[in-house]
mmCIF file of C-alpha atoms in Angstrom:
data_model
loop_
_atom_site.group_PDB
_atom_site.id
_atom_site.type_symbol
_atom_site.label_atom_id
_atom_site.label_comp_id
_atom_site.label_asym_id
_atom_site.label_seq_id
_atom_site.Cartn_x
_atom_site.Cartn_y
_atom_site.Cartn_z
ATOM 1 C CA MET A 153 52.783 48.480 -7.396
ATOM 2 C CA LYS A 154 50.740 51.588 -6.614
ATOM 3 C CA ARG A 155 52.461 54.928 -7.162
ATOM 4 C CA VAL A 156 51.516 57.546 -4.547
ATOM 5 C CA LEU A 157 52.566 61.199 -4.433
ATOM 6 C CA PHE A 158 52.123 63.270 -1.268
ATOM 7 C CA LEU A 159 51.877 67.027 -1.844
ATOM 8 C CA CYS A 160 52.341 69.830 0.667
ATOM 9 C CA SER A 161 53.210 73.496 0.420
ATOM 10 C CA HIS A 162 56.899 73.276 1.467
ATOM 11 C CA ASN A 163 57.700 69.557 1.280
ATOM 12 C CA SER A 164 59.462 69.890 4.616
ATOM 13 C CA ALA A 165 57.407 67.947 7.177
ATOM 14 C CA ARG A 166 53.938 66.478 6.522
ATOM 15 C CA SER A 167 54.525 65.170 3.010
ATOM 16 C CA GLN A 168 58.000 63.944 3.978
ATOM 17 C CA MET A 169 56.617 62.017 6.959
ATOM 18 C CA ALA A 170 53.817 60.525 4.828
ATOM 19 C CA GLU A 171 56.345 59.409 2.212
ATOM 20 C CA GLY A 172 58.520 57.854 4.921
ATOM 21 C CA PHE A 173 55.618 55.966 6.484
ATOM 22 C CA LEU A 174 54.364 54.586 3.168
ATOM 23 C CA ARG A 175 57.859 53.454 2.176
ATOM 24 C CA ALA A 176 58.316 51.712 5.538
ATOM 25 C CA LEU A 177 54.823 50.247 5.974
ATOM 26 C CA GLY A 178 53.819 49.626 2.370
ATOM 27 C CA GLY A 179 56.792 47.521 1.393
ATOM 28 C CA ASP A 180 57.019 46.615 -2.271
ATOM 29 C CA ARG A 181 53.292 47.255 -2.810
ATOM 30 C CA PHE A 182 53.814 51.023 -3.065
ATOM 31 C CA GLU A 183 56.174 53.499 -4.618
ATOM 32 C CA ALA A 184 56.029 56.678 -2.523
ATOM 33 C CA ALA A 185 57.165 60.185 -3.382
ATOM 34 C CA SER A 186 56.576 63.659 -2.025
ATOM 35 C CA ALA A 187 56.828 67.213 -3.314
ATOM 36 C CA GLY A 188 55.727 70.743 -2.563
ATOM 37 C CA THR A 189 54.753 73.953 -4.257
ATOM 38 C CA GLU A 190 58.097 75.117 -2.793
ATOM 39 C CA ALA A 191 61.089 73.112 -1.576
ATOM 40 C CA ARG A 192 62.394 74.289 1.796
ATOM 41 C CA GLY A 193 64.408 71.284 2.974
ATOM 42 C CA VAL A 194 63.345 68.557 5.371
ATOM 43 C CA HIS A 195 62.623 70.028 8.798
ATOM 44 C CA PRO A 196 64.930 68.716 11.558
ATOM 45 C CA PHE A 197 61.949 68.087 13.866
ATOM 46 C CA ALA A 198 60.303 65.968 11.139
ATOM 47 C CA ILE A 199 63.487 63.895 10.905
ATOM 48 C CA GLN A 200 63.617 63.584 14.709
ATOM 49 C CA ALA A 201 59.926 62.654 15.006
ATOM 50 C CA MET A 202 60.235 59.942 12.379
ATOM 51 C CA ALA A 203 63.434 58.600 13.971
ATOM 52 C CA GLU A 204 61.492 58.318 17.214
ATOM 53 C CA ALA A 205 59.022 56.129 15.263
ATOM 54 C CA GLY A 206 61.901 54.003 13.920
ATOM 55 C CA ILE A 207 61.960 55.480 10.394
ATOM 56 C CA ASP A 208 64.920 57.367 8.940
ATOM 57 C CA ILE A 209 63.934 60.169 6.551
ATOM 58 C CA SER A 210 67.222 62.053 6.916
ATOM 59 C CA THR A 211 68.253 61.232 3.341
ATOM 60 C CA GLN A 212 64.939 62.265 1.771
ATOM 61 C CA GLU A 213 65.105 65.365 -0.389
ATOM 62 C CA SER A 214 62.735 68.336 -0.495
ATOM 63 C CA LYS A 215 61.389 68.678 -4.052
ATOM 64 C CA THR A 216 58.942 70.821 -6.015
ATOM 65 C CA ILE A 217 55.966 69.393 -7.902
ATOM 66 C CA ASP A 218 57.560 70.347 -11.233
ATOM 67 C CA ARG A 219 59.696 67.223 -10.966
ATOM 68 C CA TYR A 220 56.599 65.007 -11.120
ATOM 69 C CA LEU A 221 54.183 66.817 -13.448
ATOM 70 C CA GLY A 222 54.653 64.360 -16.301
ATOM 71 C CA ASP A 223 54.822 61.221 -14.160
ATOM 72 C CA PRO A 224 51.769 58.966 -13.837
ATOM 73 C CA PHE A 225 50.501 58.333 -10.294
ATOM 74 C CA ASP A 226 47.731 56.066 -9.071
ATOM 75 C CA LEU A 227 47.017 58.456 -6.241
ATOM 76 C CA VAL A 228 47.967 62.015 -5.318
ATOM 77 C CA ILE A 229 47.298 63.030 -1.719
ATOM 78 C CA THR A 230 47.492 66.630 -0.585
ATOM 79 C CA VAL A 231 48.366 66.784 3.115
ATOM 80 C CA CYS A 232 47.792 70.491 3.695
ATOM 81 C CA ASP A 233 45.029 72.885 2.766
ATOM 82 C CA ASP A 234 47.376 75.259 0.901
ATOM 83 C CA ALA A 235 48.521 72.481 -1.427
ATOM 84 C CA ALA A 236 44.919 71.401 -2.001
ATOM 85 C CA GLN A 237 44.091 74.931 -3.174
ATOM 86 C CA ALA A 238 47.289 75.459 -5.153
ATOM 87 C CA CYS A 239 47.032 72.076 -6.905
ATOM 88 C CA PRO A 240 43.314 71.501 -7.466
ATOM 89 C CA VAL A 241 44.161 69.039 -10.238
ATOM 90 C CA PHE A 242 47.209 66.928 -10.852
ATOM 91 C CA PRO A 243 47.120 66.007 -14.538
ATOM 92 C CA SER A 244 48.800 62.622 -14.333
ATOM 93 C CA ALA A 245 46.892 61.272 -11.301
ATOM 94 C CA ARG A 246 44.293 58.536 -11.601
ATOM 95 C CA ALA A 247 42.786 59.554 -8.240
ATOM 96 C CA ARG A 248 43.187 62.296 -5.693
ATOM 97 C CA ARG A 249 42.549 62.642 -1.946
ATOM 98 C CA HIS A 250 42.966 65.398 0.587
ATOM 99 C CA TRP A 251 44.153 64.816 4.134
ATOM 100 C CA SER A 252 44.151 68.021 6.174
ATOM 101 C CA PHE A 253 46.910 68.117 8.792
ATOM 102 C CA PRO A 254 47.976 71.225 10.735
ATOM 103 C CA GLU A 255 51.310 72.834 9.852
ATOM 104 C CA PRO A 256 53.726 71.655 12.570
ATOM 105 C CA SER A 257 56.337 74.226 11.533
ATOM 106 C CA SER A 258 53.951 76.937 12.743
ATOM 107 C CA ALA A 259 54.002 75.635 16.312
ATOM 108 C CA ILE A 260 55.089 78.124 18.938
ATOM 109 C CA GLY A 261 56.848 77.629 22.252
ATOM 110 C CA ASP A 262 60.152 76.121 23.240
ATOM 111 C CA ASP A 263 61.738 73.253 21.320
ATOM 112 C CA GLU A 264 60.009 70.636 23.457
ATOM 113 C CA GLN A 265 56.566 72.146 22.821
ATOM 114 C CA ARG A 266 57.232 72.580 19.103
ATOM 115 C CA PHE A 267 58.544 69.024 18.774
ATOM 116 C CA ALA A 268 55.414 67.714 20.528
ATOM 117 C CA VAL A 269 53.330 69.192 17.694
ATOM 118 C CA PHE A 270 55.488 67.394 15.102
ATOM 119 C CA ALA A 271 54.986 64.134 17.030
ATOM 120 C CA GLU A 272 51.192 64.634 17.108
ATOM 121 C CA VAL A 273 51.062 65.308 13.361
ATOM 122 C CA ARG A 274 53.375 62.321 12.746
ATOM 123 C CA ASP A 275 51.011 60.025 14.634
ATOM 124 C CA ALA A 276 47.981 61.327 12.728
ATOM 125 C CA ILE A 277 49.763 60.788 9.406
ATOM 126 C CA ARG A 278 50.784 57.261 10.364
ATOM 127 C CA GLU A 279 47.177 56.412 11.209
ATOM 128 C CA ARG A 280 45.910 57.650 7.824
ATOM 129 C CA VAL A 281 48.657 55.838 5.900
ATOM 130 C CA GLU A 282 47.955 52.587 7.769
ATOM 131 C CA ASP A 283 44.146 52.828 7.622
ATOM 132 C CA GLU A 284 43.616 54.192 4.127
ATOM 133 C CA LEU A 285 46.540 52.856 2.122
ATOM 134 C CA VAL A 286 48.272 49.883 3.704
ATOM 135 C CA ALA A 287 45.079 48.296 5.081
ATOM 136 C CA SER A 288 43.302 48.691 1.733
ATOM 137 C CA ILE A 289 46.021 46.662 0.020
ATOM 138 C CA ARG A 290 45.823 43.989 2.740
ATOM 139 C CA SER A 291 42.047 43.669 2.383
ATOM 140 C CA THR A 292 42.343 43.404 -1.411
ATOM 141 C CA GLN A 293 44.956 40.654 -1.030
ATOM 142 C CA ASP A 294 42.788 38.835 1.536
ATOM 143 C CA GLU A 295 39.806 38.934 -0.850
ATOM 144 C CA ALA A 296 41.959 37.521 -3.645
ATOM 145 C CA LEU A 297 43.035 34.622 -1.425
ATOM 146 C CA ALA A 298 39.481 33.804 -0.277
#
């Protein structure tokens, strides 16, 4: 089982959605977690956007990176530029990647316009999780069977 930690500045939207997608799509091949440099609670629009995709993240908790500093991870993925700068190294990670997604909480407009930004970011995160994590495990398993 691969252990993956998603890091973001507030652990309220992008990292929470990434954790939710990997848990749902990765099955028992992954252990997913998320954290932030601050913990601000899971954003209601992130919960709503994921529910629209059929994934419930309403019970996920916003956490700071301190909780995971001593834990070993196969992969740490920063999902915002602020987290990439604030956490240039994660001592217990075997590998690290950076996925730059815009901050949906910064969206302006009415609720419908703001939610649309969360949905766009959600879809972009899902694509990265499927293409770079879940598909890589499938191709490794297919090679082992060949």
